[in-house]
């Protein structure tokens, strides 16, 4: 998230929070696609991570990107920490360890989001080359220890860095050593939101296997296909993972709101200053628990919007739905992730088929699959099938959905060709992570430099 929200609209009741979620409803003709992707910066000559300060640091990279793009600088305590494009063009932000993120603009087609990502990467390369910086598309940093990973100067991350070790064992790894690709999707009404949230929650472990791409840690294989998703098993289970109430047939906006109200906050922002609020829930904040700690402790809609951004379930609900289960990866996978979910959820026939596939899956079954996939990937069993078989079925449904959407580019091609990287892995029967380890063992002389060269943007 590039910039935290300032919205002084007062909150009069919990009903206001529910109405806020409902405010995301759109007619299908206005559905859009927002793609976010993160990548690790490193120095090409040493493979070392890129710090914030210094002539060749992240700050210099952001300043160069600002000059090139003309985008507005986002600052925190006088330091540039991101860029915002005009009129909804998207934003560039920093994750805690210097991961460079593009939050793409809401667009109509995968063709557009792929062009956007391609243009962004071209601009980044143009500026980064002069600094000796390249970028790595993986789900986790394969070489650096936590101590070697730089810390970005963002106030909300200072609060998170202090809080994470109190609520889980892997929070700092998540913050500093993981990258993801996400897609944000719209919903028409509460029933449509429910269907998409339920399908998304149930199929998220399948997406994790399809995008598994983090098999190395601190310079050697880690025995996992998705170290990133394994980290998420113990980050902060009050605010992350699968949500059992989403599996209920009558799941509503209000159910999500009631859950969010009882999750501890991270911060309250007033006049650009972040105040630690990790000792209270949002419900307690509404009840006056922050009075006396800031001059204006009256909760407002900006506080609620910011709080929603600090919740990390596998599928997150705001005024749109975020799919959060995929590892970061190379350029083709940035396009494949939105293609998968748009294919499944933006065509009614495809969504009905995906819904039928997982209709009777229970929370306990999906939880067990989610626990196993980081280690066993496609080989994970589910009932009488494997996750590989489920993946083949899911990708086939997505292809039908994209074909039915029939959104063509200038050459007359629909969006289904963006699924090619996923069709390749299911045809091969092994995850990208397993293929990386195979190449590392058999062709790359167990060289991390060759891993970096293979996956560098």
Short mmCIF file of C-alpha atoms in Angstrom, two decimals:
data_model
loop_
_atom_site.label_atom_id
_atom_site.label_comp_id
_atom_site.label_asym_id
_atom_site.label_seq_id
_atom_site.Cartn_x
_atom_site.Cartn_y
_atom_site.Cartn_z
CA UNK A 1 0.00 0.00 0.00
CA UNK A 2 1.61 3.24 -1.15
CA UNK A 3 -0.23 5.74 1.03
CA UNK A 4 -2.40 5.44 4.12
CA UNK A 5 -5.80 7.06 3.90
CA UNK A 6 -7.00 10.32 5.39
CA UNK A 7 -10.80 10.51 5.51
CA UNK A 8 -12.23 12.52 8.40
CA UNK A 9 -15.81 11.31 7.92
CA UNK A 10 -16.99 10.34 11.42
CA UNK A 11 -18.16 6.81 12.25
CA UNK A 12 -21.55 6.92 13.94
CA UNK A 13 -22.17 3.18 14.24
CA UNK A 14 -21.03 -0.25 13.10
CA UNK A 15 -23.65 0.05 10.38
CA UNK A 16 -21.48 2.76 8.80
CA UNK A 17 -18.63 0.25 8.49
CA UNK A 18 -20.89 -2.28 6.79
CA UNK A 19 -22.18 0.38 4.42
CA UNK A 20 -18.58 1.26 3.60
CA UNK A 21 -17.99 -2.31 2.37
CA UNK A 22 -21.25 -2.26 0.45
CA UNK A 23 -20.04 0.94 -1.21
CA UNK A 24 -17.69 -1.19 -3.31
CA UNK A 25 -20.57 -2.69 -5.29
CA UNK A 26 -20.42 -2.05 -9.05
CA UNK A 27 -22.44 -3.14 -12.07
CA UNK A 28 -20.62 -5.84 -14.01
CA UNK A 29 -19.90 -3.44 -16.88
CA UNK A 30 -17.74 -1.42 -14.48
CA UNK A 31 -15.71 -4.36 -13.13
CA UNK A 32 -12.00 -3.64 -13.20
CA UNK A 33 -8.73 -5.52 -12.59
CA UNK A 34 -5.98 -4.19 -10.33
CA UNK A 35 -2.70 -6.09 -10.27
CA UNK A 36 0.02 -5.64 -7.66
CA UNK A 37 3.48 -7.16 -7.82
CA UNK A 38 6.58 -6.99 -5.67
CA UNK A 39 10.21 -7.67 -6.56
CA UNK A 40 13.55 -7.74 -4.75
CA UNK A 41 16.21 -5.21 -5.69
CA UNK A 42 19.85 -6.33 -5.67
CA UNK A 43 23.21 -5.06 -6.84
CA UNK A 44 24.16 -6.83 -10.06
CA UNK A 45 27.87 -6.99 -9.20
CA UNK A 46 27.57 -8.41 -5.66
CA UNK A 47 24.01 -9.85 -5.37
CA UNK A 48 23.70 -7.77 -2.16
CA UNK A 49 20.33 -6.25 -1.23
CA UNK A 50 19.78 -2.53 -1.86
CA UNK A 51 19.59 -0.24 1.20
CA UNK A 52 17.45 2.88 1.34
CA UNK A 53 20.22 5.47 1.63
CA UNK A 54 23.33 5.96 -0.46
CA UNK A 55 24.10 7.15 -3.97
CA UNK A 56 22.94 3.79 -5.34
CA UNK A 57 20.14 3.18 -2.85
CA UNK A 58 16.36 2.84 -3.02
CA UNK A 59 15.92 6.54 -2.34
CA UNK A 60 17.94 7.37 -5.45
CA UNK A 61 15.92 4.84 -7.43
CA UNK A 62 12.63 6.44 -6.34
CA UNK A 63 13.91 9.91 -7.13
CA UNK A 64 14.98 8.73 -10.57
CA UNK A 65 11.60 7.13 -11.14
CA UNK A 66 9.89 10.36 -10.09
CA UNK A 67 11.94 12.36 -12.61
CA UNK A 68 11.14 9.84 -15.36
CA UNK A 69 7.42 9.48 -14.62
CA UNK A 70 6.44 12.85 -13.22
CA UNK A 71 4.47 11.04 -10.52
CA UNK A 72 3.89 12.68 -7.13
CA UNK A 73 6.32 11.79 -4.35
CA UNK A 74 4.85 10.11 -1.27
CA UNK A 75 6.86 11.03 1.81
CA UNK A 76 7.12 9.88 5.41
CA UNK A 77 8.90 12.17 7.85
CA UNK A 78 10.49 14.00 4.93
CA UNK A 79 11.75 10.88 3.14
CA UNK A 80 10.42 9.70 -0.22
CA UNK A 81 8.86 6.26 0.26
CA UNK A 82 6.69 5.94 -2.85
CA UNK A 83 5.14 7.56 -5.91
CA UNK A 84 1.53 8.13 -6.91
CA UNK A 85 0.34 8.53 -10.48
CA UNK A 86 -2.27 11.13 -11.37
CA UNK A 87 -5.92 10.22 -11.95
CA UNK A 88 -5.73 6.63 -10.73
CA UNK A 89 -2.62 5.66 -12.72
CA UNK A 90 -1.42 3.44 -9.88
CA UNK A 91 1.36 3.79 -7.35
CA UNK A 92 4.84 2.60 -6.48
CA UNK A 93 5.56 1.71 -2.87
CA UNK A 94 8.16 0.05 -0.70
CA UNK A 95 7.70 -3.07 1.36
CA UNK A 96 9.65 -3.29 4.65
CA UNK A 97 12.82 -4.88 3.24
CA UNK A 98 12.99 -2.70 0.15
CA UNK A 99 10.76 -4.88 -2.03
CA UNK A 100 9.67 -2.59 -4.86
CA UNK A 101 5.92 -2.75 -5.51
CA UNK A 102 3.72 -1.55 -8.32
CA UNK A 103 0.07 -1.19 -7.36
CA UNK A 104 -1.45 -1.10 -10.79
CA UNK A 105 -4.31 1.08 -11.97
CA UNK A 106 -7.79 -0.47 -12.24
CA UNK A 107 -8.07 -1.56 -15.88
CA UNK A 108 -10.59 -3.45 -18.00
CA UNK A 109 -8.49 -6.27 -19.48
CA UNK A 110 -5.47 -8.47 -18.81
CA UNK A 111 -3.94 -7.03 -21.98
CA UNK A 112 -3.92 -3.62 -20.29
CA UNK A 113 -2.55 -4.83 -16.97
CA UNK A 114 0.20 -6.72 -18.77
CA UNK A 115 1.17 -3.66 -20.82
CA UNK A 116 1.18 -1.63 -17.62
CA UNK A 117 3.51 -4.10 -15.89
CA UNK A 118 5.78 -4.24 -18.92
CA UNK A 119 6.01 -0.45 -19.12
CA UNK A 120 6.70 -0.22 -15.38
CA UNK A 121 9.50 -2.77 -15.54
CA UNK A 122 11.02 -1.01 -18.55
CA UNK A 123 11.04 2.27 -16.63
CA UNK A 124 12.49 0.64 -13.53
CA UNK A 125 15.27 -0.98 -15.57
CA UNK A 126 16.03 2.35 -17.24
CA UNK A 127 16.62 4.06 -13.89
CA UNK A 128 18.09 1.06 -12.05
CA UNK A 129 20.71 0.27 -14.67
CA UNK A 130 22.65 3.43 -13.91
CA UNK A 131 22.66 2.49 -10.23
CA UNK A 132 23.85 -1.06 -10.86
CA UNK A 133 20.54 -2.45 -9.57
CA UNK A 134 18.54 -5.34 -10.98
CA UNK A 135 15.34 -6.98 -9.72
CA UNK A 136 14.50 -10.55 -8.84
CA UNK A 137 11.12 -12.21 -9.39
CA UNK A 138 10.73 -14.77 -6.59
CA UNK A 139 8.43 -15.46 -3.65
CA UNK A 140 11.21 -15.06 -1.09
CA UNK A 141 14.73 -13.69 -1.00
CA UNK A 142 16.93 -16.71 -1.76
CA UNK A 143 20.22 -15.50 -0.33
CA UNK A 144 20.09 -12.88 2.41
CA UNK A 145 19.62 -13.49 6.12
CA UNK A 146 17.13 -11.39 8.03
CA UNK A 147 20.03 -9.44 9.55
CA UNK A 148 21.43 -8.69 6.09
CA UNK A 149 18.10 -7.39 4.79
CA UNK A 150 17.77 -3.59 4.79
CA UNK A 151 15.03 -1.73 6.67
CA UNK A 152 12.96 0.91 4.90
CA UNK A 153 12.11 4.14 6.77
CA UNK A 154 8.31 3.86 6.91
CA UNK A 155 6.60 4.66 10.20
CA UNK A 156 3.92 1.99 9.97
CA UNK A 157 6.65 -0.61 9.43
CA UNK A 158 8.41 0.48 12.62
CA UNK A 159 5.22 -0.32 14.52
CA UNK A 160 4.80 -3.65 12.72
CA UNK A 161 8.44 -4.63 13.28
CA UNK A 162 8.06 -4.18 17.04
CA UNK A 163 4.67 -5.90 17.17
CA UNK A 164 5.20 -8.95 14.95
CA UNK A 165 7.44 -10.97 17.32
CA UNK A 166 4.74 -10.70 19.98
CA UNK A 167 2.08 -12.49 17.92
CA UNK A 168 3.92 -15.07 15.80
CA UNK A 169 7.30 -16.52 14.93
CA UNK A 170 7.51 -15.59 11.22
CA UNK A 171 6.25 -12.02 11.01
CA UNK A 172 9.63 -10.45 10.35
CA UNK A 173 10.37 -13.00 7.63
CA UNK A 174 7.06 -12.09 6.02
CA UNK A 175 7.79 -8.38 6.17
CA UNK A 176 11.38 -8.40 5.00
CA UNK A 177 11.94 -11.55 2.96
CA UNK A 178 8.82 -12.31 0.90
CA UNK A 179 7.26 -11.04 -2.33
CA UNK A 180 3.86 -11.68 -3.88
CA UNK A 181 1.67 -11.03 -6.88
CA UNK A 182 -1.93 -10.06 -6.09
CA UNK A 183 -5.02 -9.18 -8.06
CA UNK A 184 -7.91 -7.00 -6.91
CA UNK A 185 -11.37 -7.77 -8.26
CA UNK A 186 -14.80 -6.14 -8.06
CA UNK A 187 -18.17 -7.49 -6.95
CA UNK A 188 -21.73 -6.58 -7.94
CA UNK A 189 -23.56 -7.08 -4.65
CA UNK A 190 -23.35 -9.02 -1.42
CA UNK A 191 -24.25 -12.34 -3.02
CA UNK A 192 -21.57 -11.87 -5.68
CA UNK A 193 -19.04 -10.88 -3.02
CA UNK A 194 -19.90 -14.02 -1.03
CA UNK A 195 -19.42 -16.33 -4.02
CA UNK A 196 -16.08 -14.77 -4.96
CA UNK A 197 -14.79 -14.75 -1.39
CA UNK A 198 -15.78 -18.39 -0.89
CA UNK A 199 -14.32 -19.62 -4.18
CA UNK A 200 -11.20 -17.57 -3.55
CA UNK A 201 -10.68 -18.92 -0.03
CA UNK A 202 -11.20 -22.52 -1.10
CA UNK A 203 -8.98 -22.35 -4.18
CA UNK A 204 -6.21 -20.21 -2.70
CA UNK A 205 -4.03 -23.24 -1.81
CA UNK A 206 -4.34 -24.37 -5.43
CA UNK A 207 -3.14 -20.94 -6.55
CA UNK A 208 -0.26 -21.23 -4.08
CA UNK A 209 0.85 -24.47 -5.75
CA UNK A 210 0.46 -23.01 -9.24
CA UNK A 211 2.68 -20.04 -8.33
CA UNK A 212 5.06 -21.78 -5.89
CA UNK A 213 8.41 -20.11 -6.50
CA UNK A 214 10.43 -19.83 -3.26
CA UNK A 215 12.58 -22.95 -2.79
CA UNK A 216 15.79 -21.26 -1.56
CA UNK A 217 16.66 -19.60 1.74
CA UNK A 218 20.03 -18.15 2.76
CA UNK A 219 21.82 -19.60 -0.24
CA UNK A 220 20.54 -23.18 -0.33
CA UNK A 221 17.40 -25.22 -0.99
CA UNK A 222 14.96 -25.04 1.90
CA UNK A 223 13.00 -28.23 1.20
CA UNK A 224 9.81 -26.30 0.36
CA UNK A 225 8.13 -25.26 -2.85
CA UNK A 226 6.71 -22.10 -1.28
CA UNK A 227 8.74 -20.81 1.63
CA UNK A 228 6.65 -17.64 1.44
CA UNK A 229 3.36 -19.43 2.10
CA UNK A 230 5.00 -21.55 4.81
CA UNK A 231 5.97 -18.29 6.55
CA UNK A 232 2.33 -17.22 6.52
CA UNK A 233 1.40 -20.22 8.66
CA UNK A 234 2.63 -18.32 11.75
CA UNK A 235 2.74 -14.58 11.14
CA UNK A 236 -0.24 -13.33 13.16
CA UNK A 237 -3.09 -15.78 13.13
CA UNK A 238 -5.55 -13.25 14.56
CA UNK A 239 -5.44 -11.34 11.29
CA UNK A 240 -4.30 -13.82 8.63
CA UNK A 241 -4.99 -17.19 7.04
CA UNK A 242 -8.35 -18.76 6.27
CA UNK A 243 -11.49 -17.28 7.84
CA UNK A 244 -13.98 -19.97 8.91
CA UNK A 245 -17.01 -17.66 8.80
CA UNK A 246 -16.43 -17.01 5.09
CA UNK A 247 -17.30 -20.69 4.47
CA UNK A 248 -20.79 -20.20 5.95
CA UNK A 249 -23.68 -20.18 3.44
CA UNK A 250 -24.99 -16.87 4.74
CA UNK A 251 -21.67 -15.00 4.93
CA UNK A 252 -22.23 -11.21 4.77
CA UNK A 253 -20.41 -7.89 4.79
CA UNK A 254 -21.37 -7.57 8.44
CA UNK A 255 -19.63 -10.86 9.30
CA UNK A 256 -16.36 -9.55 7.91
CA UNK A 257 -16.83 -6.23 9.71
CA UNK A 258 -17.48 -7.95 13.05
CA UNK A 259 -14.30 -10.01 12.63
CA UNK A 260 -12.26 -6.95 11.66
CA UNK A 261 -13.54 -5.02 14.67
CA UNK A 262 -11.96 -7.52 17.04
CA UNK A 263 -8.52 -7.64 15.40
CA UNK A 264 -5.87 -5.46 17.13
CA UNK A 265 -5.01 -2.26 15.32
CA UNK A 266 -1.53 -1.27 14.21
CA UNK A 267 -1.75 2.50 14.33
CA UNK A 268 -3.83 5.66 14.43
CA UNK A 269 -2.56 8.34 12.05
CA UNK A 270 -3.07 12.00 12.92
CA UNK A 271 -1.51 14.90 10.98
CA UNK A 272 0.83 12.50 9.22
CA UNK A 273 2.13 11.02 12.50
CA UNK A 274 1.68 7.32 13.26
CA UNK A 275 0.68 6.46 16.83
CA UNK A 276 1.07 2.86 18.02
CA UNK A 277 -2.36 1.31 18.69
CA UNK A 278 -1.40 -2.37 18.83
CA UNK A 279 -2.82 -2.73 22.35
CA UNK A 280 -6.45 -2.13 21.30
CA UNK A 281 -8.93 -3.54 18.80
CA UNK A 282 -10.91 -1.35 16.46
CA UNK A 283 -14.02 -2.07 18.51
CA UNK A 284 -12.25 -0.74 21.59
CA UNK A 285 -11.13 2.27 19.55
CA UNK A 286 -14.80 2.94 18.73
CA UNK A 287 -15.57 2.69 22.45
CA UNK A 288 -13.06 5.43 23.29
CA UNK A 289 -10.00 3.39 24.26
CA UNK A 290 -7.61 5.80 22.51
CA UNK A 291 -8.84 8.95 24.23
CA UNK A 292 -6.09 10.99 25.83
CA UNK A 293 -3.38 9.49 23.62
CA UNK A 294 -3.84 11.87 20.69
CA UNK A 295 -5.52 15.26 20.44
CA UNK A 296 -8.32 13.86 18.28
CA UNK A 297 -9.14 10.28 19.23
CA UNK A 298 -12.50 10.24 17.43
CA UNK A 299 -12.55 7.29 14.98
CA UNK A 300 -13.11 8.22 11.35
CA UNK A 301 -13.46 6.37 8.05
CA UNK A 302 -9.80 6.89 7.24
CA UNK A 303 -8.96 4.93 10.39
CA UNK A 304 -11.25 2.11 9.24
CA UNK A 305 -9.79 2.03 5.72
CA UNK A 306 -6.26 1.90 7.14
CA UNK A 307 -7.24 -0.84 9.57
CA UNK A 308 -8.65 -2.98 6.75
CA UNK A 309 -5.27 -2.68 5.00
CA UNK A 310 -3.56 -4.25 8.04
CA UNK A 311 -5.62 -7.45 7.89
CA UNK A 312 -3.98 -10.30 6.01
CA UNK A 313 -6.38 -13.18 5.30
CA UNK A 314 -5.70 -15.31 2.23
CA UNK A 315 -8.52 -13.41 0.53
CA UNK A 316 -9.03 -9.86 1.79
CA UNK A 317 -12.23 -7.85 1.55
CA UNK A 318 -12.23 -4.08 1.23
CA UNK A 319 -14.31 -2.29 -1.36
CA UNK A 320 -12.87 -4.93 -3.67
CA UNK A 321 -11.54 -8.46 -3.17
CA UNK A 322 -7.80 -9.21 -3.00
CA UNK A 323 -6.36 -12.63 -3.90
CA UNK A 324 -3.24 -13.05 -1.78
CA UNK A 325 -1.96 -16.63 -2.11
CA UNK A 326 0.67 -16.40 -4.85
CA UNK A 327 4.46 -16.18 -4.70
CA UNK A 328 6.20 -13.42 -6.60
CA UNK A 329 7.66 -14.47 -9.91
CA UNK A 330 8.97 -13.47 -13.34
CA UNK A 331 7.13 -11.16 -15.73
CA UNK A 332 4.87 -13.76 -17.39
CA UNK A 333 3.51 -14.75 -14.01
CA UNK A 334 2.57 -11.16 -13.20
CA UNK A 335 0.11 -11.46 -16.08
CA UNK A 336 -0.89 -15.06 -15.29
CA UNK A 337 -2.15 -14.31 -11.78
CA UNK A 338 -4.91 -11.88 -12.81
CA UNK A 339 -5.67 -14.11 -15.80
CA UNK A 340 -6.35 -17.03 -13.46
CA UNK A 341 -8.75 -15.20 -11.17
CA UNK A 342 -10.45 -13.10 -13.82
CA UNK A 343 -11.04 -16.25 -15.83
CA UNK A 344 -12.58 -17.95 -12.82
CA UNK A 345 -14.65 -15.08 -11.42
CA UNK A 346 -15.57 -12.56 -14.15
CA UNK A 347 -17.54 -14.97 -16.37
CA UNK A 348 -20.74 -16.37 -14.90
CA UNK A 349 -20.48 -19.85 -16.44
CA UNK A 350 -16.86 -20.24 -15.34
CA UNK A 351 -17.65 -18.99 -11.84
CA UNK A 352 -20.52 -21.47 -11.58
CA UNK A 353 -18.19 -24.28 -12.63
CA UNK A 354 -15.51 -23.22 -10.15
CA UNK A 355 -18.17 -22.93 -7.46
CA UNK A 356 -19.43 -26.44 -8.21
CA UNK A 357 -15.89 -27.83 -8.06
CA UNK A 358 -15.39 -26.67 -4.46
CA UNK A 359 -18.97 -26.28 -3.23
CA UNK A 360 -18.79 -28.89 -0.46
CA UNK A 361 -15.18 -28.34 0.58
CA UNK A 362 -15.03 -27.77 4.31
CA UNK A 363 -12.94 -25.30 6.25
CA UNK A 364 -11.04 -28.20 7.83
CA UNK A 365 -10.23 -29.79 4.46
CA UNK A 366 -9.03 -26.53 2.93
CA UNK A 367 -6.99 -25.78 6.06
CA UNK A 368 -5.25 -29.14 5.77
CA UNK A 369 -4.50 -28.51 2.10
CA UNK A 370 -3.18 -25.03 2.91
CA UNK A 371 -0.88 -26.49 5.57
CA UNK A 372 0.54 -29.13 3.23
CA UNK A 373 0.96 -27.27 -0.06
CA UNK A 374 4.07 -25.24 0.92
CA UNK A 375 5.93 -28.54 1.33
CA UNK A 376 4.34 -31.00 -1.08
CA UNK A 377 2.95 -28.66 -3.76
CA UNK A 378 1.14 -30.45 -6.56
CA UNK A 379 1.64 -33.81 -4.84
CA UNK A 380 -0.61 -32.74 -1.95
CA UNK A 381 -3.60 -35.02 -1.64
CA UNK A 382 -7.17 -33.75 -1.45
CA UNK A 383 -9.93 -36.33 -1.04
CA UNK A 384 -9.44 -38.77 -3.91
CA UNK A 385 -7.42 -36.34 -6.02
CA UNK A 386 -4.18 -34.39 -5.91
CA UNK A 387 -3.61 -30.65 -6.00
CA UNK A 388 -2.09 -31.20 -9.45
CA UNK A 389 -5.40 -32.60 -10.69
CA UNK A 390 -7.27 -29.73 -9.06
CA UNK A 391 -4.86 -27.26 -10.63
CA UNK A 392 -5.43 -28.69 -14.09
CA UNK A 393 -9.19 -28.40 -13.60
CA UNK A 394 -8.96 -24.84 -12.27
CA UNK A 395 -6.72 -23.61 -15.08
CA UNK A 396 -9.04 -25.22 -17.63
CA UNK A 397 -12.04 -23.42 -16.12
CA UNK A 398 -10.14 -20.13 -16.15
CA UNK A 399 -9.33 -20.64 -19.84
CA UNK A 400 -13.05 -21.11 -20.59
CA UNK A 401 -13.86 -17.96 -18.66
CA UNK A 402 -11.30 -15.87 -20.52
CA UNK A 403 -12.42 -17.28 -23.86
CA UNK A 404 -16.02 -16.42 -23.00
CA UNK A 405 -15.04 -12.86 -21.98
CA UNK A 406 -13.60 -12.46 -25.47
CA UNK A 407 -11.59 -9.35 -24.65
CA UNK A 408 -9.33 -9.04 -27.68
CA UNK A 409 -6.08 -7.19 -28.20
CA UNK A 410 -5.03 -5.40 -31.40
CA UNK A 411 -3.87 -8.70 -32.91
CA UNK A 412 -7.22 -10.36 -32.28
CA UNK A 413 -6.04 -12.54 -29.38
CA UNK A 414 -8.17 -13.03 -26.30
CA UNK A 415 -6.80 -13.08 -22.73
CA UNK A 416 -6.45 -16.85 -22.41
CA UNK A 417 -2.85 -16.91 -23.69
CA UNK A 418 -1.78 -15.27 -20.42
CA UNK A 419 -2.47 -18.62 -18.73
CA UNK A 420 0.39 -20.24 -20.66
CA UNK A 421 2.87 -20.25 -17.71
CA UNK A 422 0.32 -22.11 -15.59
CA UNK A 423 -0.55 -24.54 -18.37
CA UNK A 424 3.16 -25.29 -18.69
CA UNK A 425 3.57 -26.18 -15.01
CA UNK A 426 0.49 -28.39 -14.88
CA UNK A 427 1.53 -30.13 -18.10
CA UNK A 428 4.98 -30.76 -16.61
CA UNK A 429 3.47 -31.85 -13.31
CA UNK A 430 6.02 -30.07 -11.13
CA UNK A 431 6.01 -26.59 -9.61
CA UNK A 432 8.28 -23.79 -10.74
CA UNK A 433 10.09 -24.19 -7.42
CA UNK A 434 10.91 -27.81 -8.15
CA UNK A 435 12.14 -26.90 -11.63
CA UNK A 436 14.41 -24.23 -10.14
CA UNK A 437 15.92 -26.73 -7.73
CA UNK A 438 16.40 -29.23 -10.57
CA UNK A 439 18.27 -26.64 -12.63
CA UNK A 440 20.27 -25.55 -9.58
CA UNK A 441 21.36 -29.15 -8.93
CA UNK A 442 21.95 -30.31 -12.50
CA UNK A 443 22.88 -27.32 -14.68
CA UNK A 444 23.81 -24.36 -12.51
CA UNK A 445 26.54 -25.94 -10.35
CA UNK A 446 24.49 -25.04 -7.27
CA UNK A 447 25.24 -21.37 -7.96
CA UNK A 448 23.04 -18.65 -6.48
CA UNK A 449 24.39 -16.26 -9.11
CA UNK A 450 22.78 -18.41 -11.79
CA UNK A 451 19.49 -18.44 -9.87
CA UNK A 452 19.58 -14.64 -9.83
CA UNK A 453 20.50 -14.46 -13.53
CA UNK A 454 17.63 -16.78 -14.46
CA UNK A 455 14.97 -14.80 -12.57
CA UNK A 456 16.24 -11.22 -12.90
CA UNK A 457 13.93 -8.71 -14.58
#
